[in-house]
N, CA, C and O of each residue as an XYZ file, in Angstrom:
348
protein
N       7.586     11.315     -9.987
C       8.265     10.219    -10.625
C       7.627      8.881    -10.250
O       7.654      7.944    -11.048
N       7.075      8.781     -9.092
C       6.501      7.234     -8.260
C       5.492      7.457     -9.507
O       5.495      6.601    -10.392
N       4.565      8.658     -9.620
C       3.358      8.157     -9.864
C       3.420      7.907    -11.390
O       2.550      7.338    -12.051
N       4.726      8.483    -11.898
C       4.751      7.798    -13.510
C       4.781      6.172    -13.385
O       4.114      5.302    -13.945
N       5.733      6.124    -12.509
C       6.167      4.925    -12.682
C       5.182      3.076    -12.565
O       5.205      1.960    -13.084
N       4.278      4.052    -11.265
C       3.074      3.123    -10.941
C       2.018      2.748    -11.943
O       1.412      1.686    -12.086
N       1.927      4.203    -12.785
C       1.375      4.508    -13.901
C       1.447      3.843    -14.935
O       0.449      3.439    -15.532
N       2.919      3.579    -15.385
C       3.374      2.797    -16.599
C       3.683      1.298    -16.236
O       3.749      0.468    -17.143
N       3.860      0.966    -15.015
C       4.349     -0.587    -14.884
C       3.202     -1.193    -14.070
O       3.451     -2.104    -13.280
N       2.168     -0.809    -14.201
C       0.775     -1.943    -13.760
C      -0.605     -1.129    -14.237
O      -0.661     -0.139    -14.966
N      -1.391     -1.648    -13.780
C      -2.776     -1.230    -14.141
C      -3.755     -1.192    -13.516
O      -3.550     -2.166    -12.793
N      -5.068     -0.664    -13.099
C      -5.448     -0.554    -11.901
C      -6.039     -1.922    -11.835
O      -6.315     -2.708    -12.742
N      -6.242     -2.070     -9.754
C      -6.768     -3.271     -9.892
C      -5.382     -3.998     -9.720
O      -5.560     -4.655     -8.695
N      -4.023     -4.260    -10.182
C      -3.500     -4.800    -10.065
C      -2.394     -4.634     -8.634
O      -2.006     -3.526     -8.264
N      -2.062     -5.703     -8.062
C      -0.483     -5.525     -6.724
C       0.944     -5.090     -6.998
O       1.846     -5.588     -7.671
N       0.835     -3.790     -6.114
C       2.628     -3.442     -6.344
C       2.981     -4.376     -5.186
O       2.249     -5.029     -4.442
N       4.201     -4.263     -5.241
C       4.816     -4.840     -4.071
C       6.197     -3.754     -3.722
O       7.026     -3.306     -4.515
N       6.095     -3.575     -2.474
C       7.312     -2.134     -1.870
C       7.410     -2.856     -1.123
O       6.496     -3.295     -0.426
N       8.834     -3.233     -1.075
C       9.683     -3.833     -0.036
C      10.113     -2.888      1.250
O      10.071     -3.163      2.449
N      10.474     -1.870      0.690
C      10.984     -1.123      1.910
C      10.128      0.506      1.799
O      10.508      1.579      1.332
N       9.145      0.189      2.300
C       8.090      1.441      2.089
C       8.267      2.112      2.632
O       7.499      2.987      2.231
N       9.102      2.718      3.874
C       9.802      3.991      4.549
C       8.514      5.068      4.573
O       7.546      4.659      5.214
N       8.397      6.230      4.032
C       7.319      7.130      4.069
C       6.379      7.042      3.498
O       5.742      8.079      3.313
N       5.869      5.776      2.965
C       4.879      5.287      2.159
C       3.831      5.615      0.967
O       2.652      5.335      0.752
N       5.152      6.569      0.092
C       4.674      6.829     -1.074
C       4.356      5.685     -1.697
O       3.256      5.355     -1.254
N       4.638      5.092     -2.296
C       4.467      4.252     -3.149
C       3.109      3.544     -2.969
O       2.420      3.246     -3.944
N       2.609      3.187     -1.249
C       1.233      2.901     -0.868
C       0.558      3.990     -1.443
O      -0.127      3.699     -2.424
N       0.574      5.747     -0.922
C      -0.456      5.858     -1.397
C      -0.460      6.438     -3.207
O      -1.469      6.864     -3.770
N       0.682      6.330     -3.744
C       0.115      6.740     -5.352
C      -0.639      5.345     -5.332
O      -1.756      5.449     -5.840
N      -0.270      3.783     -4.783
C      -1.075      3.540     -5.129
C      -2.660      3.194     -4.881
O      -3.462      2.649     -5.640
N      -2.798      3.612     -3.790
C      -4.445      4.053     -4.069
C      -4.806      4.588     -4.311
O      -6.015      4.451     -4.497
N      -4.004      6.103     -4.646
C      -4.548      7.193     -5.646
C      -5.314      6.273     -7.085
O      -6.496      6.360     -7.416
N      -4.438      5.572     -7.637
C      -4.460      5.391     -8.699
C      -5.089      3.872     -8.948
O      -4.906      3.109     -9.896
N      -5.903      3.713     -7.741
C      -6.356      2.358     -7.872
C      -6.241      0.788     -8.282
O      -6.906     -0.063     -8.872
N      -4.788      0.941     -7.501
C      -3.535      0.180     -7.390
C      -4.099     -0.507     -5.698
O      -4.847      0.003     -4.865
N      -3.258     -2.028     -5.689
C      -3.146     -2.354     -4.400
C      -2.056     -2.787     -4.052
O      -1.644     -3.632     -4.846
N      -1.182     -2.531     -2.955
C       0.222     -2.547     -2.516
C       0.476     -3.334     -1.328
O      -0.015     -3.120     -0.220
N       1.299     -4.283     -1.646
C       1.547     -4.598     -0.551
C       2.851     -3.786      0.040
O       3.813     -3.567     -0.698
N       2.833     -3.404      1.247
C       3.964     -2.574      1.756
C       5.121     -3.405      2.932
O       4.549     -3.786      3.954
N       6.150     -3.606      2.891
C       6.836     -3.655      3.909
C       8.237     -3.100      4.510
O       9.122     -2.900      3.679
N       8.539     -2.819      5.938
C       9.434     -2.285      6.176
C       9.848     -2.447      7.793
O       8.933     -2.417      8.616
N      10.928     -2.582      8.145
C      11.396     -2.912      9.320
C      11.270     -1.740     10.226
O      11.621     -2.064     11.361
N      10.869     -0.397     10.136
C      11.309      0.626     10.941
C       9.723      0.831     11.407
O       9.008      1.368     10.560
N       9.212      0.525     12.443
C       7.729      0.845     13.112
C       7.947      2.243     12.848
O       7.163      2.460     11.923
N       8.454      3.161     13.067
C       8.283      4.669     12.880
C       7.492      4.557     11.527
O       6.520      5.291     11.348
N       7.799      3.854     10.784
C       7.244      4.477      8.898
C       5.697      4.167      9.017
O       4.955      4.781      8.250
N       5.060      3.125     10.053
C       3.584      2.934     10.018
C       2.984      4.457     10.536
O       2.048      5.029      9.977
N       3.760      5.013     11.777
C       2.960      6.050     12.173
C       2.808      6.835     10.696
O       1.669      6.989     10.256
N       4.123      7.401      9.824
C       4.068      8.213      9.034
C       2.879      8.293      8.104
O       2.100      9.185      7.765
N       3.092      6.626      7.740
C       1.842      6.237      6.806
C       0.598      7.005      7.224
O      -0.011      7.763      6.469
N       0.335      6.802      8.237
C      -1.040      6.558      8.880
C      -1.439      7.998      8.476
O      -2.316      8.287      7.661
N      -0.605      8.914      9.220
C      -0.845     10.268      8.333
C      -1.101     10.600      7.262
O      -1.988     11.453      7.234
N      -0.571     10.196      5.961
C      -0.692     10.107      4.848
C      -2.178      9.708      4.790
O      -2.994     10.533      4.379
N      -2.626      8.290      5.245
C      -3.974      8.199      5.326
C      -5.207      8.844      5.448
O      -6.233      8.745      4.774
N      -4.899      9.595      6.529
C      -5.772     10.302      7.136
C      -5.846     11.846      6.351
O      -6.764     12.656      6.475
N      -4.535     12.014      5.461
C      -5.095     13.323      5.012
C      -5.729     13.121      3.807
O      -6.586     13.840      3.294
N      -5.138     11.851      3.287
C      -5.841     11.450      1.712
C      -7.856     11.360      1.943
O      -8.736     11.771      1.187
N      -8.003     10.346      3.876
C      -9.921     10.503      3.551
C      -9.922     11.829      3.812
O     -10.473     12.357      2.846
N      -9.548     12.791      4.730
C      -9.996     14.026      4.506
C      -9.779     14.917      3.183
O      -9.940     16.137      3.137
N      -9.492     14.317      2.410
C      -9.133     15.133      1.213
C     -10.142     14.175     -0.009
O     -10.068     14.297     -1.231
N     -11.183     13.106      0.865
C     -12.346     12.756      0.597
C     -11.787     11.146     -0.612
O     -12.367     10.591     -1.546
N     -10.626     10.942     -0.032
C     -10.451      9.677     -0.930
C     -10.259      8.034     -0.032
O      -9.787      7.875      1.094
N     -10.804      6.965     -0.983
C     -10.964      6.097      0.191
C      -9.675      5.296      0.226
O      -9.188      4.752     -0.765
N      -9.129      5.266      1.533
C      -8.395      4.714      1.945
C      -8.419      3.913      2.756
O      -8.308      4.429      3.868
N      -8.538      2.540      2.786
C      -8.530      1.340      3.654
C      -7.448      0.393      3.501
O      -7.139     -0.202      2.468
N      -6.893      0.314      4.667
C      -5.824     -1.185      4.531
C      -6.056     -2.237      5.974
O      -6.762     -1.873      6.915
N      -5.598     -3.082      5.955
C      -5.251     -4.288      6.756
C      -3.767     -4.315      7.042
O      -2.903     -4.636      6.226
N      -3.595     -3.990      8.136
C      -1.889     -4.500      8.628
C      -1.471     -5.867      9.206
O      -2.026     -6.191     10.255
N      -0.967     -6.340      8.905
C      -0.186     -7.838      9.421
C       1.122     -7.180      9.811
O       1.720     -6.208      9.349
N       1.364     -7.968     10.751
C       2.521     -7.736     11.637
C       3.572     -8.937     11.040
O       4.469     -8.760     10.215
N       3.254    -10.003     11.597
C       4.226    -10.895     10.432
C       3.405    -11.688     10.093
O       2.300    -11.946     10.570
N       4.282    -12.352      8.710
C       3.107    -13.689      8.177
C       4.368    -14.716      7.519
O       5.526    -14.418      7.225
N       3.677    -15.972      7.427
C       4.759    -16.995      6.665
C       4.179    -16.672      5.631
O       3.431    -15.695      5.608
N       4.532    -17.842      3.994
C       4.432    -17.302      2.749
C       3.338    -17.853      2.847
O       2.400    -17.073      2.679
N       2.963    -19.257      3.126
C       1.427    -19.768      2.913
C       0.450    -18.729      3.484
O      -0.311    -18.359      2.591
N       0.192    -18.101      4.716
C      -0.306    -17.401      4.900
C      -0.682    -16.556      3.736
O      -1.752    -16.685      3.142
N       0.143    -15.772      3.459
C      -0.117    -14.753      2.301
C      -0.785    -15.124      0.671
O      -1.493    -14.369      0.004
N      -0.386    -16.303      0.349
C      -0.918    -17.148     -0.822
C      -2.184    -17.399     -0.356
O      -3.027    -17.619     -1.226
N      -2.545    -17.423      0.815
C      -4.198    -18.651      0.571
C      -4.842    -16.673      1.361
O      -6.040    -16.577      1.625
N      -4.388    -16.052      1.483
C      -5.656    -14.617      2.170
C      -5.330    -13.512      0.954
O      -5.784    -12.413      1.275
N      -4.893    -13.502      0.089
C      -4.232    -12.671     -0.383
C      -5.588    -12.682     -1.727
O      -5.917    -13.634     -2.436
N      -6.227    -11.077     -1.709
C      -7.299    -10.644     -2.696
C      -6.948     -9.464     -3.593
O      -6.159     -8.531     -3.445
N      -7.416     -9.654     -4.139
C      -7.008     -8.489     -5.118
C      -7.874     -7.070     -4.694
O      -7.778     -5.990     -5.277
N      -8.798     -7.394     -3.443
C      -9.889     -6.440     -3.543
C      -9.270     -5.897     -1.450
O      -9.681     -5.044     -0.663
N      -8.440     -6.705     -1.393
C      -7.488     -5.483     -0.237
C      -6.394     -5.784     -0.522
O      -5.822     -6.674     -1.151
N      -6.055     -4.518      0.282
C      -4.896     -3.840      0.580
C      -4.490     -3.899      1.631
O      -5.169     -3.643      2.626
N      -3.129     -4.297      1.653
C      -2.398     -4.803      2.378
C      -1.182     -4.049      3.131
O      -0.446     -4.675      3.894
């Protein structure tokens, strides 16, 4: 269902935004699908989960790279913010 949805409401190349990314589907359909996401979520447990997810997607030979910020104000994010990472 995520990946219809990522599917039909952007285009690749373009930013989702997941507020509360918990097991971090939504990150990776979207780099499946050559999507960039910004992810956030209050529970440090959900980064380890992610990370897994990561690691089986390059062994399963797909590229996966992100940048984590811990916190940021909004200017921050307006003046670093590329379309060519992931966040």
């Amino acid at each position: 269902m995520i990946d219809r949805l990522i599917k039909s409401l952007s285009y690749p190349g373009s930013i989702v935004l997941d507020f509360f990314a918990g097991s971090g589907t939504v990150g990776r359909v979207c780099i499946a699908q050559g999507r960039h996401c910004l992810m956030c979520d209050s529970d440090p447990a959900s980064k380890d989960y992610f990370n897994k997810h990561i690691e089986l997607m390059k062994n399963l030979g797909q590229d996966a790279e992100y940048e984590e910020i811990q916190r940021v104000d909004d200017i921050t994010v307006h003046k670093n913010l590329q379309k060519t990472t992931i966040y």
